[in-house]
Short mmCIF file of C-alpha atoms in Angstrom, two decimals:
data_model
loop_
_atom_site.label_atom_id
_atom_site.label_comp_id
_atom_site.label_asym_id
_atom_site.label_seq_id
_atom_site.Cartn_x
_atom_site.Cartn_y
_atom_site.Cartn_z
CA UNK A 1 -4.07 -33.89 -3.34
CA UNK A 2 -6.61 -31.93 -3.05
CA UNK A 3 -10.57 -31.48 -2.53
CA UNK A 4 -12.46 -31.99 -5.46
CA UNK A 5 -14.18 -29.87 -7.24
CA UNK A 6 -13.43 -27.22 -9.05
CA UNK A 7 -10.59 -25.22 -10.00
CA UNK A 8 -11.11 -21.26 -10.98
CA UNK A 9 -8.20 -19.54 -12.18
CA UNK A 10 -8.59 -15.87 -12.89
CA UNK A 11 -6.65 -14.77 -15.48
CA UNK A 12 -5.70 -18.40 -16.70
CA UNK A 13 -5.92 -17.31 -20.09
CA UNK A 14 -1.72 -15.58 -20.39
CA UNK A 15 1.41 -16.01 -18.40
CA UNK A 16 1.48 -17.66 -15.01
CA UNK A 17 -2.44 -18.26 -15.04
CA UNK A 18 -2.39 -20.09 -18.65
CA UNK A 19 0.45 -22.12 -17.06
CA UNK A 20 -1.23 -22.76 -14.34
CA UNK A 21 -4.30 -24.10 -15.72
CA UNK A 22 -1.70 -26.44 -18.01
CA UNK A 23 -0.21 -27.36 -14.88
CA UNK A 24 -3.59 -28.24 -12.47
CA UNK A 25 -5.13 -30.41 -15.40
CA UNK A 26 -1.88 -31.81 -15.44
CA UNK A 27 -2.15 -32.64 -11.97
CA UNK A 28 -5.60 -34.08 -12.16
CA UNK A 29 -7.72 -30.85 -11.47
CA UNK A 30 -11.20 -29.62 -12.84
CA UNK A 31 -9.99 -26.48 -13.59
CA UNK A 32 -12.37 -22.97 -15.35
CA UNK A 33 -10.80 -20.01 -16.43
CA UNK A 34 -11.55 -16.50 -15.90
CA UNK A 35 -9.99 -14.66 -19.61
CA UNK A 36 -8.17 -10.94 -18.11
CA UNK A 37 -9.98 -10.04 -21.67
CA UNK A 38 -12.50 -9.84 -19.49
CA UNK A 39 -13.56 -6.11 -17.99
CA UNK A 40 -12.57 -6.86 -14.29
CA UNK A 41 -14.22 -4.09 -12.87
CA UNK A 42 -17.58 -5.57 -13.62
CA UNK A 43 -18.38 -6.95 -10.93
CA UNK A 44 -21.52 -8.87 -12.85
CA UNK A 45 -20.34 -9.86 -15.07
CA UNK A 46 -16.99 -11.41 -13.47
CA UNK A 47 -19.50 -13.49 -11.38
CA UNK A 48 -21.14 -14.63 -13.20
CA UNK A 49 -18.04 -16.04 -15.83
CA UNK A 50 -16.99 -17.02 -12.58
CA UNK A 51 -19.93 -19.52 -12.24
CA UNK A 52 -19.51 -20.55 -15.59
CA UNK A 53 -15.78 -21.52 -15.02
CA UNK A 54 -17.06 -23.24 -11.81
CA UNK A 55 -19.56 -25.74 -14.43
CA UNK A 56 -21.33 -28.03 -11.86
CA UNK A 57 -18.96 -27.99 -9.89
CA UNK A 58 -18.90 -26.34 -6.79
CA UNK A 59 -14.63 -22.63 -7.19
CA UNK A 60 -13.35 -24.82 -4.28
CA UNK A 61 -10.47 -23.53 -4.97
CA UNK A 62 -10.16 -20.29 -6.85
CA UNK A 63 -6.67 -18.15 -8.32
CA UNK A 64 -6.69 -14.81 -8.80
CA UNK A 65 -3.52 -14.31 -11.94
CA UNK A 66 -3.98 -11.96 -13.00
CA UNK A 67 -2.67 -7.38 -13.02
CA UNK A 68 -2.35 -5.42 -16.50
CA UNK A 69 0.23 -5.74 -18.57
CA UNK A 70 0.72 -1.88 -18.56
CA UNK A 71 2.39 -2.37 -15.36
CA UNK A 72 5.27 -5.19 -16.42
CA UNK A 73 6.31 -2.16 -19.11
CA UNK A 74 9.55 -0.76 -17.30
CA UNK A 75 9.14 3.27 -16.92
CA UNK A 76 10.73 5.97 -15.22
CA UNK A 77 7.50 7.78 -12.74
CA UNK A 78 8.60 11.60 -14.33
CA UNK A 79 7.49 10.18 -17.93
CA UNK A 80 3.99 8.18 -16.50
CA UNK A 81 1.10 10.94 -17.18
CA UNK A 82 -1.76 10.36 -14.51
CA UNK A 83 -3.61 7.92 -17.73
CA UNK A 84 -0.31 5.28 -17.79
CA UNK A 85 -0.10 5.22 -13.55
CA UNK A 86 -3.90 4.51 -13.82
CA UNK A 87 -2.89 1.45 -15.96
CA UNK A 88 0.06 0.33 -14.76
CA UNK A 89 -1.36 0.21 -11.19
CA UNK A 90 -4.39 1.38 -10.34
CA UNK A 91 -6.47 -0.57 -12.75
CA UNK A 92 -4.61 -4.09 -11.23
CA UNK A 93 -6.27 -2.14 -7.88
CA UNK A 94 -9.48 -1.81 -8.78
CA UNK A 95 -9.92 -6.51 -10.70
CA UNK A 96 -8.41 -7.38 -6.90
CA UNK A 97 -11.08 -5.76 -5.11
CA UNK A 98 -14.15 -6.48 -8.37
CA UNK A 99 -13.02 -9.52 -8.55
CA UNK A 100 -11.84 -10.49 -4.80
CA UNK A 101 -15.15 -9.49 -3.82
CA UNK A 102 -17.25 -11.83 -6.38
CA UNK A 103 -14.25 -14.86 -5.76
CA UNK A 104 -15.92 -14.14 -2.01
CA UNK A 105 -19.62 -14.62 -3.45
CA UNK A 106 -19.45 -17.31 -5.48
CA UNK A 107 -17.43 -19.68 -2.96
CA UNK A 108 -18.61 -22.09 -1.16
CA UNK A 109 -18.22 -22.13 2.81
CA UNK A 110 -14.08 -24.25 3.51
CA UNK A 111 -13.27 -22.54 -0.15
CA UNK A 112 -9.41 -22.01 -0.69
CA UNK A 113 -8.62 -18.18 -2.39
CA UNK A 114 -4.51 -18.03 -4.17
CA UNK A 115 -3.30 -14.84 -5.14
CA UNK A 116 -0.93 -15.13 -7.05
CA UNK A 117 2.05 -11.94 -7.77
CA UNK A 118 5.30 -11.59 -9.33
CA UNK A 119 8.43 -10.86 -6.72
CA UNK A 120 8.51 -7.32 -6.79
CA UNK A 121 6.99 -5.06 -3.98
CA UNK A 122 9.31 -6.63 -1.49
CA UNK A 123 11.89 -5.37 -2.21
CA UNK A 124 11.24 -3.00 -4.40
CA UNK A 125 11.98 -2.22 -8.18
CA UNK A 126 13.85 0.40 -10.32
CA UNK A 127 11.39 1.35 -13.40
CA UNK A 128 8.06 -0.41 -12.13
CA UNK A 129 6.97 1.13 -9.45
CA UNK A 130 3.12 0.76 -10.30
CA UNK A 131 3.37 -2.77 -10.34
CA UNK A 132 5.56 -2.72 -6.60
CA UNK A 133 2.32 -0.29 -5.76
CA UNK A 134 -0.30 -2.44 -6.72
CA UNK A 135 0.83 -5.94 -6.16
CA UNK A 136 2.04 -4.95 -2.50
CA UNK A 137 -1.79 -3.13 -1.73
CA UNK A 138 -2.90 -6.67 -3.04
CA UNK A 139 -0.88 -8.27 -0.91
CA UNK A 140 -2.51 -6.80 2.05
CA UNK A 141 -5.75 -7.29 0.98
CA UNK A 142 -5.79 -10.58 0.89
CA UNK A 143 -3.96 -10.39 4.60
CA UNK A 144 -7.45 -8.21 5.44
CA UNK A 145 -9.71 -10.70 3.43
CA UNK A 146 -7.66 -13.80 5.30
CA UNK A 147 -8.80 -11.93 9.09
CA UNK A 148 -12.37 -11.40 7.99
CA UNK A 149 -13.01 -14.81 6.13
CA UNK A 150 -11.94 -17.11 8.77
CA UNK A 151 -15.31 -17.36 9.83
CA UNK A 152 -16.81 -18.85 6.55
CA UNK A 153 -13.77 -21.43 6.63
CA UNK A 154 -12.33 -19.78 3.78
CA UNK A 155 -7.89 -19.08 3.07
CA UNK A 156 -6.52 -16.02 1.20
CA UNK A 157 -2.76 -16.75 1.16
CA UNK A 158 -0.84 -15.67 -1.66
CA UNK A 159 2.32 -17.38 -3.97
CA UNK A 160 4.72 -15.16 -5.37
CA UNK A 161 6.53 -16.52 -8.37
CA UNK A 162 9.71 -14.68 -9.41
CA UNK A 163 9.09 -11.36 -12.15
CA UNK A 164 9.30 -13.25 -15.78
CA UNK A 165 8.05 -16.38 -14.16
CA UNK A 166 4.97 -14.36 -14.34
CA UNK A 167 4.24 -13.67 -17.73
CA UNK A 168 5.63 -16.99 -18.66
CA UNK A 169 5.39 -17.60 -21.99
CA UNK A 170 3.51 -14.08 -23.51
CA UNK A 171 3.22 -12.30 -26.00
CA UNK A 172 2.19 -8.86 -23.89
CA UNK A 173 4.46 -5.20 -23.71
CA UNK A 174 7.88 -5.63 -22.23
CA UNK A 175 6.85 -9.55 -21.93
CA UNK A 176 10.05 -11.09 -20.71
CA UNK A 177 12.86 -9.80 -22.53
CA UNK A 178 12.75 -5.83 -21.52
CA UNK A 179 11.93 -6.59 -17.72
CA UNK A 180 13.89 -4.64 -15.30
CA UNK A 181 16.24 -7.36 -13.45
CA UNK A 182 14.73 -7.51 -9.06
CA UNK A 183 17.18 -6.04 -6.62
CA UNK A 184 18.31 -10.14 -5.01
CA UNK A 185 21.76 -11.54 -3.13
CA UNK A 186 21.41 -14.00 -5.24
CA UNK A 187 20.47 -16.59 -7.47
CA UNK A 188 18.51 -19.30 -6.73
CA UNK A 189 19.16 -21.62 -3.86
CA UNK A 190 16.86 -24.30 -5.94
CA UNK A 191 17.96 -25.58 -9.40
CA UNK A 192 15.74 -24.59 -12.47
CA UNK A 193 12.59 -25.58 -12.42
CA UNK A 194 8.62 -26.25 -13.49
CA UNK A 195 7.16 -22.94 -12.27
CA UNK A 196 4.34 -23.41 -13.59
CA UNK A 197 4.52 -27.14 -11.54
CA UNK A 198 5.66 -25.49 -8.51
CA UNK A 199 2.35 -23.33 -8.55
CA UNK A 200 0.12 -25.42 -9.08
CA UNK A 201 1.69 -27.90 -6.20
CA UNK A 202 0.93 -24.90 -4.05
CA UNK A 203 -2.81 -24.40 -5.16
CA UNK A 204 -3.68 -27.66 -4.44
CA UNK A 205 -1.69 -28.24 -1.87
CA UNK A 206 -3.28 -24.74 -0.17
CA UNK A 207 -7.11 -25.90 -1.64
CA UNK A 208 -6.24 -29.96 0.47
CA UNK A 209 -7.47 -29.92 4.25
CA UNK A 210 -4.01 -30.45 5.14
CA UNK A 211 -3.60 -27.24 4.40
CA UNK A 212 -6.99 -26.08 6.42
CA UNK A 213 -5.11 -23.90 9.25
CA UNK A 214 -3.46 -21.63 6.80
CA UNK A 215 -4.39 -18.62 6.25
CA UNK A 216 -3.01 -14.49 5.43
CA UNK A 217 0.34 -16.50 4.33
CA UNK A 218 2.65 -15.76 2.05
CA UNK A 219 4.55 -18.76 0.16
CA UNK A 220 7.45 -17.60 -1.97
CA UNK A 221 7.37 -20.16 -5.37
CA UNK A 222 10.75 -18.84 -6.88
CA UNK A 223 13.17 -21.73 -5.80
CA UNK A 224 14.88 -19.83 -2.71
CA UNK A 225 15.86 -16.53 -5.16
CA UNK A 226 13.94 -13.33 -2.67
CA UNK A 227 13.17 -15.02 0.24
CA UNK A 228 12.02 -12.48 2.43
CA UNK A 229 10.61 -11.06 5.03
CA UNK B 1 -3.96 17.30 22.65
CA UNK B 2 -0.13 17.26 21.25
CA UNK B 3 0.74 20.35 22.94
CA UNK B 4 0.64 18.71 26.46
CA UNK B 5 3.18 16.10 26.09
CA UNK B 6 6.86 18.01 25.93
CA UNK B 7 8.89 17.64 22.68
CA UNK B 8 11.81 15.35 23.33
CA UNK B 9 15.25 17.67 23.57
CA UNK B 10 17.00 16.17 20.42
CA UNK B 11 14.86 16.64 17.89
CA UNK B 12 17.93 16.10 14.62
CA UNK B 13 17.94 20.44 13.12
CA UNK B 14 16.11 21.14 9.74
CA UNK B 15 17.44 24.69 9.61
CA UNK B 16 16.82 26.14 6.54
CA UNK B 17 15.37 23.79 5.59
CA UNK B 18 11.41 23.41 3.70
CA UNK B 19 8.92 20.90 4.02
CA UNK B 20 5.36 20.46 2.85
CA UNK B 21 3.44 18.72 4.56
CA UNK B 22 0.07 17.09 3.00
CA UNK B 23 -3.33 16.79 5.60
CA UNK B 24 -1.35 19.34 8.46
CA UNK B 25 -4.50 20.45 9.82
CA UNK B 26 -4.69 18.09 12.51
CA UNK B 27 -4.12 14.81 13.82
CA UNK B 28 -0.37 13.13 12.88
CA UNK B 29 0.06 15.84 10.33
CA UNK B 30 -0.33 18.75 12.82
CA UNK B 31 2.15 16.84 14.98
CA UNK B 32 4.72 16.21 12.44
CA UNK B 33 4.64 19.64 11.44
CA UNK B 34 4.81 20.71 14.63
CA UNK B 35 7.86 18.89 15.21
CA UNK B 36 9.35 20.05 12.07
CA UNK B 37 8.97 23.77 13.40
CA UNK B 38 10.89 22.40 16.36
CA UNK B 39 13.76 21.64 13.78
CA UNK B 40 13.44 24.89 13.45
CA UNK B 41 11.80 24.00 9.44
CA UNK B 42 9.98 25.92 7.51
CA UNK B 43 7.19 24.14 7.49
CA UNK B 44 3.97 24.28 4.56
CA UNK B 45 1.39 23.31 6.04
CA UNK B 46 -0.76 21.93 3.04
CA UNK B 47 -4.57 21.71 3.64
CA UNK B 48 -8.14 21.19 2.27
CA UNK B 49 -9.92 24.43 4.04
CA UNK B 50 -6.95 27.03 5.02
CA UNK B 51 -8.70 28.81 7.66
CA UNK B 52 -8.93 25.17 9.87
CA UNK B 53 -5.00 25.37 9.57
CA UNK B 54 -4.92 27.95 11.98
CA UNK B 55 -4.07 26.97 15.65
CA UNK B 56 -1.52 23.74 13.63
CA UNK B 57 0.28 27.24 11.94
CA UNK B 58 0.54 28.41 15.55
CA UNK B 59 1.32 25.70 16.52
CA UNK B 60 4.52 25.39 14.46
CA UNK B 61 5.99 28.81 15.29
CA UNK B 62 5.27 28.67 18.67
CA UNK B 63 7.60 25.77 18.28
CA UNK B 64 10.50 27.43 16.63
CA UNK B 65 9.33 27.07 13.41
CA UNK B 66 8.46 29.05 10.83
CA UNK B 67 4.89 28.81 8.76
CA UNK B 68 2.98 29.26 5.99
CA UNK B 69 -0.41 27.23 5.36
CA UNK B 70 -1.39 26.28 1.66
CA UNK B 71 -4.91 24.80 -0.03
CA UNK B 72 -3.72 21.34 -0.75
CA UNK B 73 -6.65 19.40 -2.18
CA UNK B 74 -4.15 16.50 -2.72
CA UNK B 75 -7.25 14.97 -5.23
CA UNK B 76 -6.55 18.07 -7.68
CA UNK B 77 -3.32 17.99 -9.40
CA UNK B 78 -3.80 21.51 -10.38
CA UNK B 79 -3.82 22.59 -6.08
CA UNK B 80 -1.08 19.69 -5.47
CA UNK B 81 0.82 21.77 -8.25
CA UNK B 82 0.27 25.21 -7.36
CA UNK B 83 1.82 25.19 -3.43
CA UNK B 84 4.24 22.94 -4.57
CA UNK B 85 5.48 26.23 -7.20
CA UNK B 86 3.82 28.10 -4.30
CA UNK B 87 6.59 26.75 -1.49
CA UNK B 88 9.83 26.51 -3.46
CA UNK B 89 8.57 30.13 -5.27
CA UNK B 90 8.32 31.74 -1.47
CA UNK B 91 11.80 29.79 -0.11
CA UNK B 92 13.42 28.92 -2.93
CA UNK B 93 14.12 25.22 -2.40
CA UNK B 94 12.16 22.35 -0.87
CA UNK B 95 13.63 19.56 1.06
CA UNK B 96 10.98 17.58 2.44
CA UNK B 97 7.75 16.25 0.61
CA UNK B 98 5.58 14.38 4.02
CA UNK B 99 2.28 13.40 1.93
CA UNK B 100 -0.02 12.20 4.92
CA UNK B 101 -3.45 12.77 3.90
CA UNK B 102 -5.93 10.28 3.92
CA UNK B 103 -9.67 9.91 3.02
CA UNK B 104 -12.10 11.53 5.09
CA UNK B 105 -13.93 8.02 5.94
CA UNK B 106 -9.63 6.17 6.41
CA UNK B 107 -10.99 5.02 9.76
CA UNK B 108 -14.80 4.35 9.10
CA UNK B 109 -15.51 0.40 9.26
CA UNK B 110 -16.03 -1.51 5.42
CA UNK B 111 -17.38 -3.88 4.71
CA UNK B 112 -15.68 -5.27 1.74
CA UNK B 113 -17.69 -8.04 0.14
CA UNK B 114 -20.77 -5.32 -0.56
CA UNK B 115 -18.09 -2.08 -0.80
CA UNK B 116 -18.28 0.06 -3.80
CA UNK B 117 -16.10 1.15 -6.18
CA UNK B 118 -16.86 5.07 -5.99
CA UNK B 119 -15.87 3.98 -1.82
CA UNK B 120 -12.70 2.59 -2.84
CA UNK B 121 -11.86 5.64 -5.77
CA UNK B 122 -12.00 7.87 -2.25
CA UNK B 123 -9.00 6.27 -0.49
CA UNK B 124 -7.62 5.89 -3.34
CA UNK B 125 -7.15 9.08 -4.58
CA UNK B 126 -5.35 10.01 -1.09
CA UNK B 127 -3.73 7.52 -0.29
CA UNK B 128 -2.76 6.28 -4.00
CA UNK B 129 -2.64 8.69 -6.49
CA UNK B 130 -2.39 11.60 -4.87
CA UNK B 131 1.35 9.94 -3.74
CA UNK B 132 2.16 9.50 -8.09
CA UNK B 133 1.73 12.67 -7.92
CA UNK B 134 3.12 15.24 -4.91
CA UNK B 135 6.49 12.69 -5.85
CA UNK B 136 5.92 14.01 -9.90
CA UNK B 137 5.50 17.20 -8.99
CA UNK B 138 8.27 17.68 -6.65
CA UNK B 139 10.89 15.45 -8.62
CA UNK B 140 13.05 18.25 -10.03
CA UNK B 141 12.77 20.49 -6.31
CA UNK B 142 13.87 16.83 -4.32
CA UNK B 143 16.70 16.62 -6.74
CA UNK B 144 17.50 19.43 -7.21
CA UNK B 145 18.06 19.92 -2.58
CA UNK B 146 19.11 16.25 -2.92
CA UNK B 147 15.57 15.92 -0.40
CA UNK B 148 13.67 13.50 1.08
CA UNK B 149 9.78 12.28 0.31
CA UNK B 150 7.76 10.76 2.71
CA UNK B 151 5.01 8.72 2.49
CA UNK B 152 3.14 8.36 6.84
CA UNK B 153 1.71 4.83 6.30
CA UNK B 154 -0.56 2.61 8.82
CA UNK B 155 0.66 -0.43 10.73
CA UNK B 156 -2.29 -1.54 9.24
CA UNK B 157 -0.76 -1.74 5.40
CA UNK B 158 1.23 -4.16 7.04
CA UNK B 159 -0.77 -6.47 9.06
CA UNK B 160 -4.05 -6.22 6.94
CA UNK B 161 -7.06 -5.68 9.39
CA UNK B 162 -10.28 -6.72 9.66
CA UNK B 163 -12.60 -4.36 10.17
CA UNK B 164 -10.51 -1.70 7.74
CA UNK B 165 -9.42 -3.73 4.25
CA UNK B 166 -9.88 -0.89 1.45
CA UNK B 167 -6.75 1.32 4.53
CA UNK B 168 -4.74 -1.65 4.53
CA UNK B 169 -4.78 -2.02 0.81
CA UNK B 170 -4.02 1.93 -0.21
CA UNK B 171 -1.90 2.27 2.92
CA UNK B 172 0.19 -1.52 1.53
CA UNK B 173 0.13 0.01 -1.70
CA UNK B 174 2.36 2.70 -0.63
CA UNK B 175 4.71 0.52 0.92
CA UNK B 176 4.95 -1.04 -2.08
CA UNK B 177 5.85 2.56 -4.23
CA UNK B 178 8.42 3.50 -1.06
CA UNK B 179 10.23 0.94 -2.14
CA UNK B 180 10.38 1.26 -6.17
CA UNK B 181 10.47 4.77 -6.11
CA UNK B 182 13.59 4.36 -3.21
CA UNK B 183 15.98 2.85 -6.01
CA UNK B 184 14.44 4.16 -8.41
CA UNK B 185 15.77 8.00 -6.93
CA UNK B 186 18.65 7.29 -5.27
CA UNK B 187 20.97 8.31 -8.32
CA UNK B 188 18.79 11.30 -7.63
CA UNK B 189 20.09 11.55 -4.57
CA UNK B 190 16.15 11.13 -3.10
CA UNK B 191 15.95 9.34 -0.59
CA UNK B 192 11.80 8.26 -0.04
CA UNK B 193 10.35 6.12 2.93
CA UNK B 194 7.81 5.81 4.99
CA UNK B 195 6.81 5.49 8.87
CA UNK B 196 3.75 3.85 10.54
CA UNK B 197 2.48 5.23 13.44
CA UNK B 198 0.39 4.51 16.07
CA UNK B 199 -1.24 7.71 17.18
CA UNK B 200 -3.59 9.96 19.70
CA UNK B 201 -5.55 10.93 16.56
CA UNK B 202 -8.57 12.96 17.61
CA UNK B 203 -11.51 10.23 17.71
CA UNK B 204 -8.75 8.34 19.82
CA UNK B 205 -9.06 11.78 22.17
CA UNK B 206 -13.19 11.52 22.17
CA UNK B 207 -13.31 8.10 23.21
CA UNK B 208 -10.95 9.52 26.35
CA UNK B 209 -13.31 11.35 27.81
CA UNK B 210 -16.75 8.60 27.09
CA UNK B 211 -15.28 5.48 27.37
CA UNK B 212 -11.88 5.94 29.22
CA UNK B 213 -11.66 2.32 29.79
CA UNK B 214 -11.21 1.37 25.95
CA UNK B 215 -9.06 3.82 25.79
CA UNK B 216 -6.80 2.17 28.37
CA UNK B 217 -7.54 -1.84 27.65
CA UNK B 218 -5.75 -0.18 24.39
CA UNK B 219 -2.59 1.62 25.85
CA UNK B 220 -2.62 -2.62 27.23
CA UNK B 221 -1.65 -3.41 23.51
CA UNK B 222 1.34 -1.28 23.77
CA UNK B 223 4.56 -2.73 25.32
CA UNK B 224 5.35 0.67 26.48
CA UNK B 225 1.84 2.12 27.50
CA UNK B 226 0.85 4.39 25.95
CA UNK B 227 -0.42 5.45 23.13
CA UNK B 228 1.44 7.36 21.29
CA UNK B 229 1.25 11.58 20.70
CA UNK B 230 1.60 12.94 16.93
CA UNK B 231 3.74 15.88 17.56
CA UNK B 232 6.18 14.19 20.73
CA UNK B 233 6.05 10.71 19.85
CA UNK B 234 5.62 10.52 15.72
CA UNK B 235 7.12 13.63 14.91
CA UNK B 236 10.78 13.65 16.21
CA UNK B 237 11.26 10.47 13.91
CA UNK B 238 9.70 11.37 10.61
CA UNK B 239 12.22 14.83 11.17
CA UNK B 240 14.85 12.22 11.35
CA UNK B 241 13.70 10.44 8.08
CA UNK B 242 14.01 13.85 6.41
CA UNK B 243 16.61 15.04 8.34
CA UNK B 244 20.50 14.80 7.55
CA UNK B 245 20.54 12.72 10.76
CA UNK B 246 19.19 9.54 8.16
CA UNK B 247 21.08 10.70 5.06
CA UNK B 248 21.81 6.76 4.35
CA UNK B 249 18.26 5.24 4.71
CA UNK B 250 15.53 4.24 1.68
CA UNK B 251 13.04 2.28 0.97
CA UNK B 252 12.59 1.96 5.32
CA UNK B 253 9.25 1.64 7.07
CA UNK B 254 9.88 2.72 10.49
CA UNK B 255 7.20 1.77 12.20
CA UNK B 256 6.51 4.22 15.43
CA UNK B 257 3.77 2.12 17.73
CA UNK B 258 5.33 1.58 20.84
CA UNK B 259 6.76 -1.92 20.43
CA UNK B 260 2.74 -2.52 19.32
CA UNK B 261 3.58 -4.00 15.77
CA UNK B 262 6.77 -5.37 15.71
CA UNK B 263 5.96 -7.66 12.67
CA UNK B 264 7.47 -5.89 9.57
#
């Protein structure tokens, strides 16, 4: 069980973020939400929302579970104009920069930061070049921050879920229906289960003293599907 | 710098092939163009200031290739489109595009926590947006030639560098781009790969003169014992990935670091 404190989920109003909020609450966690609808490139707004979402408690765990929905609409790269490329790739990268900067400003020493991403960039998915670009950029950004923030005992780890699970329960454009399949070698090794519960368990673990020595890691909550690297 | 180290004899042939290299005036870009020259290629050097690429073009010719210098600020869509069009107009084809250019501030330590989005934009516009733009602009020509796209990424984009968090992120983004685009363009007969080099830079050359002990310490971290020469060490593997010798290789990052980085 994680230490006392609030877990704030950025992007906790949709997809895996929303499901994660429910699963964490079911585990008895105090949970706050920063909605994806917020302009996540607005540093002041993000910082204020983080502080508000933490409520009276300290934000001991912060989860970034946001990627721009435009990235999930499968489109050949040559069919993307510059605005579409920006929406599908670079907007998510900019949001990650700002959100992670503000998490660092608000989080106390010893906090846990968890970045939730879909398992697309490790293998590459045709039709989703912008999404794969953003996801790998954010994943290694998290590793660089793990190295930077260790002196404050802040851990930064990444949890990846299957592509369709990232959009779980959403009715965003492209969600769940038109997604290309991720090239993998086989079916999940483990029987199907609740992705949200799987991720909530890992978030709880990463926010606990038991995981105080784990940072810069990639954990795949995909029941043994991709198994990379 | 690069001229002092002899090129390996067995660089794969690129005779009759036409290659455009961005950021070709100095450092790794210059070294890679020289290797393409040694491979017998026609090399178009895409640079922001053509007058600064005169020596690099001469080195390509001296190595045995044909050189042309083109103005190509990769953050300017019209310039990169015009550069690609000029190459095809002059030589009738484009067999490989090597995107090597990086932000001028790429090696500058970045305080992530207080860095501005303007600085992020400097990194992203050159490494991420230009990769998308150059790929799209080159696509019809690479499809016609069965060619190759090569991005020069970095070990920082694999391991995550504490002092270079923005650089790490954009270089990692390139690797995600490469993997996905390799799958998307495989049916078009276009291969997409990247090289993650560890090489002597102009800054390191300066350091060698002023603080040789520090350079010796850096060299001590490399199992093979030296920092890569841009032409003789980084060039040939880059040529290989664009050559027929690598016709079955796509979606990969080749780490060319003397064994310094083995974690991929």
